[in-house]
Short mmCIF file of C-alpha atoms in Angstrom, two decimals:
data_model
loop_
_atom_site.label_atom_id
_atom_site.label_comp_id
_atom_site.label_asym_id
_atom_site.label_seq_id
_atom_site.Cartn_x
_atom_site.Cartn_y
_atom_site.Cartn_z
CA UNK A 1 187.55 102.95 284.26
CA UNK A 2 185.86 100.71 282.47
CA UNK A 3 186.99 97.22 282.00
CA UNK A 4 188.30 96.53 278.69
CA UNK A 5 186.69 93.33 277.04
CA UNK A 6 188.52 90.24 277.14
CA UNK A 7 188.22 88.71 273.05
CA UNK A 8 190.89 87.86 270.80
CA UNK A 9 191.54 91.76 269.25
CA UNK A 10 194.99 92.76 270.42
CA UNK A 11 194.69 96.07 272.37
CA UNK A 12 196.97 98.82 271.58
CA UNK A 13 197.68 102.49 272.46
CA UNK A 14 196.40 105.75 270.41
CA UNK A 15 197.29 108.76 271.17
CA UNK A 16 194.53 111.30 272.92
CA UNK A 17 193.62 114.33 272.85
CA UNK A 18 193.47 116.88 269.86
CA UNK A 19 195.38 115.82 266.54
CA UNK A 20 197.79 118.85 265.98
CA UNK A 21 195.94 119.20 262.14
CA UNK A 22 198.25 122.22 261.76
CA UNK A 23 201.81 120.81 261.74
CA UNK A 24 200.76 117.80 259.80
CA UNK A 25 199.29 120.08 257.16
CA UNK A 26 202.64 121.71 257.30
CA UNK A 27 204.42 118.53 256.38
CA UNK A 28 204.70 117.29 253.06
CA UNK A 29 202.70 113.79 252.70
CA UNK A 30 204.38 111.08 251.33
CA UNK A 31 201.83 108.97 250.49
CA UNK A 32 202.95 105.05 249.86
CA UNK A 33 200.26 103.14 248.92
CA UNK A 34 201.81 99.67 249.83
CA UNK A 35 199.14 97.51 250.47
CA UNK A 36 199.08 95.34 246.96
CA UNK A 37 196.01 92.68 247.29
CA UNK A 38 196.96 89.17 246.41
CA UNK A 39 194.40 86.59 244.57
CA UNK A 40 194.69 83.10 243.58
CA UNK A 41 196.36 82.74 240.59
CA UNK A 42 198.85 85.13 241.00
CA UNK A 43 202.72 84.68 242.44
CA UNK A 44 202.60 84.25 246.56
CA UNK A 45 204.79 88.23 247.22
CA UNK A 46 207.77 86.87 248.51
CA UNK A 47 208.89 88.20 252.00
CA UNK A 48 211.56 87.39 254.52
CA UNK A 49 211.31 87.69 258.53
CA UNK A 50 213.16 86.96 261.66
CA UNK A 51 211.16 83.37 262.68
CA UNK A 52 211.72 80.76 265.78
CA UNK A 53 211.71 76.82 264.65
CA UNK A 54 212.60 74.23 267.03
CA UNK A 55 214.74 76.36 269.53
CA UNK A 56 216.60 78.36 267.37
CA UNK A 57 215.88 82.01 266.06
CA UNK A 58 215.96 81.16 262.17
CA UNK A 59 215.04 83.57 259.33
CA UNK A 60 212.46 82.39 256.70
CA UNK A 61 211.76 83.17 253.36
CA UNK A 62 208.88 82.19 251.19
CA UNK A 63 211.03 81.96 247.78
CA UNK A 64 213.50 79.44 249.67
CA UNK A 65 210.25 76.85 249.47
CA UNK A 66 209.72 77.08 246.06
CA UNK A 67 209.24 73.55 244.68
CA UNK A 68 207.35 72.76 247.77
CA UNK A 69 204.14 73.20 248.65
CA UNK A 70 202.85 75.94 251.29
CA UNK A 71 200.48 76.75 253.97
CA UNK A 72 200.89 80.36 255.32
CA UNK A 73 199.10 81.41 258.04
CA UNK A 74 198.39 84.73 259.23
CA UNK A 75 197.01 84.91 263.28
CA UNK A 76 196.05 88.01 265.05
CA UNK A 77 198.55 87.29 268.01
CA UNK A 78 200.80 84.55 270.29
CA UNK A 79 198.22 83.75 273.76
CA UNK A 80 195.37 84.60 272.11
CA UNK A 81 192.89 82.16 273.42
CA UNK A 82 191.30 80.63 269.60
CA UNK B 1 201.33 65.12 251.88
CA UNK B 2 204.90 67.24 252.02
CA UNK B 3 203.51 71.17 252.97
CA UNK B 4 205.64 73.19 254.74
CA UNK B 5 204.06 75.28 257.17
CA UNK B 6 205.13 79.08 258.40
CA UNK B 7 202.75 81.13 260.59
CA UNK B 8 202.90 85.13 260.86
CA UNK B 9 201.75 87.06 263.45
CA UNK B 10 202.49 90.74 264.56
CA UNK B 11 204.33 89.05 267.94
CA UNK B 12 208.29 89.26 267.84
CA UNK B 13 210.22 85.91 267.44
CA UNK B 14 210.90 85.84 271.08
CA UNK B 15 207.35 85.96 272.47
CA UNK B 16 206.91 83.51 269.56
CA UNK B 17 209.43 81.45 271.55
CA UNK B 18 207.55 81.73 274.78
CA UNK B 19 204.32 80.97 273.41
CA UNK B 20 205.52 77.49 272.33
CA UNK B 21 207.84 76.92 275.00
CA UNK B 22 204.95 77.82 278.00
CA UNK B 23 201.63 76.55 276.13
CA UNK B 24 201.90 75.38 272.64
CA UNK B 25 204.55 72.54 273.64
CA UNK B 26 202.07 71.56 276.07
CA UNK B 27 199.27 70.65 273.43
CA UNK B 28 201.52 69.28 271.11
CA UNK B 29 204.42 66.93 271.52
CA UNK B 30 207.80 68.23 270.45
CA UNK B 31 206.62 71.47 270.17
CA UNK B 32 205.56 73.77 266.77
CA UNK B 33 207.14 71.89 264.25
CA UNK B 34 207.15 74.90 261.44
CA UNK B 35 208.94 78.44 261.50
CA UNK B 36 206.92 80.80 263.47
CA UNK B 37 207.79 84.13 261.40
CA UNK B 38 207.49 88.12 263.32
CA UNK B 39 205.74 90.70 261.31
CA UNK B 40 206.04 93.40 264.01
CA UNK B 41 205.37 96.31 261.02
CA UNK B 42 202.68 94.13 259.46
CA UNK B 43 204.86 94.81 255.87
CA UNK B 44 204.07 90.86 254.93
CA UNK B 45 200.39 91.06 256.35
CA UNK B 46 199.74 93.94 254.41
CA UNK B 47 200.99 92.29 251.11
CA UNK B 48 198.55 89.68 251.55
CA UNK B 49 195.79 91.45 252.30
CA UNK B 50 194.98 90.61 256.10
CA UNK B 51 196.75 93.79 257.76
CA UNK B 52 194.30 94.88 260.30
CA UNK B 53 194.88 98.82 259.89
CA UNK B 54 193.09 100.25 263.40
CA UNK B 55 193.99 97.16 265.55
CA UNK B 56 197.72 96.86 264.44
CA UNK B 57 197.31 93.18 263.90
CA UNK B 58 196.94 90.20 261.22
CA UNK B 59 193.15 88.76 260.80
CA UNK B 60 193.66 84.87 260.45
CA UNK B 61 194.75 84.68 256.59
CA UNK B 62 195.50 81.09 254.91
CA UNK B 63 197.20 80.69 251.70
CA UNK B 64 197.54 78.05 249.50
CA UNK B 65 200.76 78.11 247.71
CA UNK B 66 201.96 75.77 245.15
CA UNK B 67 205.66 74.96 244.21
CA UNK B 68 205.47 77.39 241.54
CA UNK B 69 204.60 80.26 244.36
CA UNK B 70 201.31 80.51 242.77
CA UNK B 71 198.29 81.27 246.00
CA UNK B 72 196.37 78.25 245.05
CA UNK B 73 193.48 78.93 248.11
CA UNK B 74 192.98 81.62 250.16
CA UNK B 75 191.21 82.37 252.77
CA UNK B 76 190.27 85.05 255.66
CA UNK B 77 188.39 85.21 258.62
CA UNK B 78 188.15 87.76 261.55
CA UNK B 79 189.39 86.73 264.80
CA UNK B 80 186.89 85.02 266.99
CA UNK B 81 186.23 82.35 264.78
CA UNK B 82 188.93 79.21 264.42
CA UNK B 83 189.52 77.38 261.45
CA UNK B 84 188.97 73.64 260.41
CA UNK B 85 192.52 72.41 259.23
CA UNK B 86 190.70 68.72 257.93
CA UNK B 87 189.37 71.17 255.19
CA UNK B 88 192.69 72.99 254.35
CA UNK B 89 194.03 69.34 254.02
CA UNK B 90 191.07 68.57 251.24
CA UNK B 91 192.30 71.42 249.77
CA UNK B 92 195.94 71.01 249.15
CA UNK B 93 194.69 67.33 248.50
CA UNK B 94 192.57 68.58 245.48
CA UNK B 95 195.16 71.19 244.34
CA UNK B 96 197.52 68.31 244.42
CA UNK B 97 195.65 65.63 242.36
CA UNK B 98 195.25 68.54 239.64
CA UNK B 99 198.67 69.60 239.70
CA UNK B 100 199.65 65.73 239.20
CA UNK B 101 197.28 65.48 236.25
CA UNK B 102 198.51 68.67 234.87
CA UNK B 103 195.34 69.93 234.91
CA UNK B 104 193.16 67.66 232.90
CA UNK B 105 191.49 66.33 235.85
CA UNK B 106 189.14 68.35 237.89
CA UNK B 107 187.82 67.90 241.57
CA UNK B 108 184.27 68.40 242.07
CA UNK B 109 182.94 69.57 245.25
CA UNK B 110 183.40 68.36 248.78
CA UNK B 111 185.84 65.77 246.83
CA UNK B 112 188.18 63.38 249.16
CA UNK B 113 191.52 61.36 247.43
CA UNK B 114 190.20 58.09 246.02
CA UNK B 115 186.85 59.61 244.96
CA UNK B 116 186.32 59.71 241.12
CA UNK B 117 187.77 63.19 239.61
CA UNK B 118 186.06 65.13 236.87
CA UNK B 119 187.49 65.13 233.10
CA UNK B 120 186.33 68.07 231.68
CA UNK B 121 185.69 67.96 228.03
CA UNK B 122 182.92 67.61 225.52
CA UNK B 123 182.16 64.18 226.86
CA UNK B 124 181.55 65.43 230.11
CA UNK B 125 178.94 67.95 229.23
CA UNK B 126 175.41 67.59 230.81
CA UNK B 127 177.02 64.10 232.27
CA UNK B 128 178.31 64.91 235.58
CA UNK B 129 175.34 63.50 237.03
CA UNK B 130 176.94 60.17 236.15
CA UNK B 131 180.39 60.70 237.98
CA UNK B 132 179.50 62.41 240.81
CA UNK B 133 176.59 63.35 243.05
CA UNK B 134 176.35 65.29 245.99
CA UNK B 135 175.62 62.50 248.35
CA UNK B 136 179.38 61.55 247.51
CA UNK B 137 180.56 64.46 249.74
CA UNK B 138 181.57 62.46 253.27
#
């Protein structure tokens, strides 16, 4: 096989082989149309999430920093070489 | 400058411990001073917009946000491509010096703290060419 390329995109899995179109057809869709789209301007969503800070497994939350200012910042993945 | 700093990535809080333990704490002393938060479902990264559906991941995504939990800045960029922190520093900078004027000062662009802000108002009109040029960008 082919060796996959070595960049910063985090490889995953897929599944192979022919979609079974029939049972999901069966299955009623649900369809949850999460992804809101933020802009400047507008209140930060607020979120909470398991987080490690200086040796200890701490949760965050954004609204816990209100009265502060923020810098959030998204990266595709931990040993990723940029 | 007092910003508090969280990063997000799809990696669980445990690699996020290894990653600092076995190479980040090795560029920087003391280790990643700011909570390093685990997305693993990419709920928050789709909230905000940087939720990269076929690759399961987060693109790199910076947000601005002011005490109010307003997003002051944003901005996103694919993965190859690092970003320049100096200019996320101008940023919050700027946003700051407005915020402390309650908005009646302006920064104009490539601005730096100390440089001459704008005053928008009827005064001002057809005159910024006397406050500010572009050769005032360092």
């Amino acid at each position: 096989m082919a060796e996959e390329p070595k960049g910063c995109a985090r490889v995953t899995g897929s599944v192979a082989g022919e979609a079974p179109e029939e049972a999901a057809a069966n299955q009623p869709v649900e369809k949850k149309e999460r992804t809101m789209s933020v802009r400047v301007g507008q209140k930060a969503p607020d979120f909470t999430a398991p987080a490690y800070y200086k040796g200890e497994f701490t949760p965050v939350r954004l609204s816990d920093y209100l009265g502060k200012w923020v810098m959030l910042c998204f990266y595709p993945g931990d040993f990723t070489f940029v | 400058m007092g910003v508090e700093v969280i990063s997000v990535s799809v990696d669980s809080h445990f690699v996020h411990k290894m990653w600092n333990d076995h190479e980040l704490s090795r560029m920087v002393d003391g280790g990643v001073p700011f909570h390093m938060a685990s997305d693993q479902a990419g709920h928050i990264g789709r909230a905000y917009g940087v939720w990269d559906e076929v690759q399961g991941i987060e693109m790199r995504g910076r947000f601005i946000i002011d005490p109010d939990g307003v997003i002051q800045a944003m901005e996103v960029m694919t993965p190859p491509v690092g970003r320049k922190l100096a200019e996320t520093i101008r940023q919050v900078q700027a946003f700051q010096h407005v915020r402390a004027t309650k908005g009646a000062e302006a920064t104009p662009a490539g601005w730096e703290p100390g440089q001459p802000a704008l005053k928008p108002g009827p005064a001002l009109v057809g005159k910024i060419w006397e406050v500010w040029n572009p050769k005032m960008e360092k």
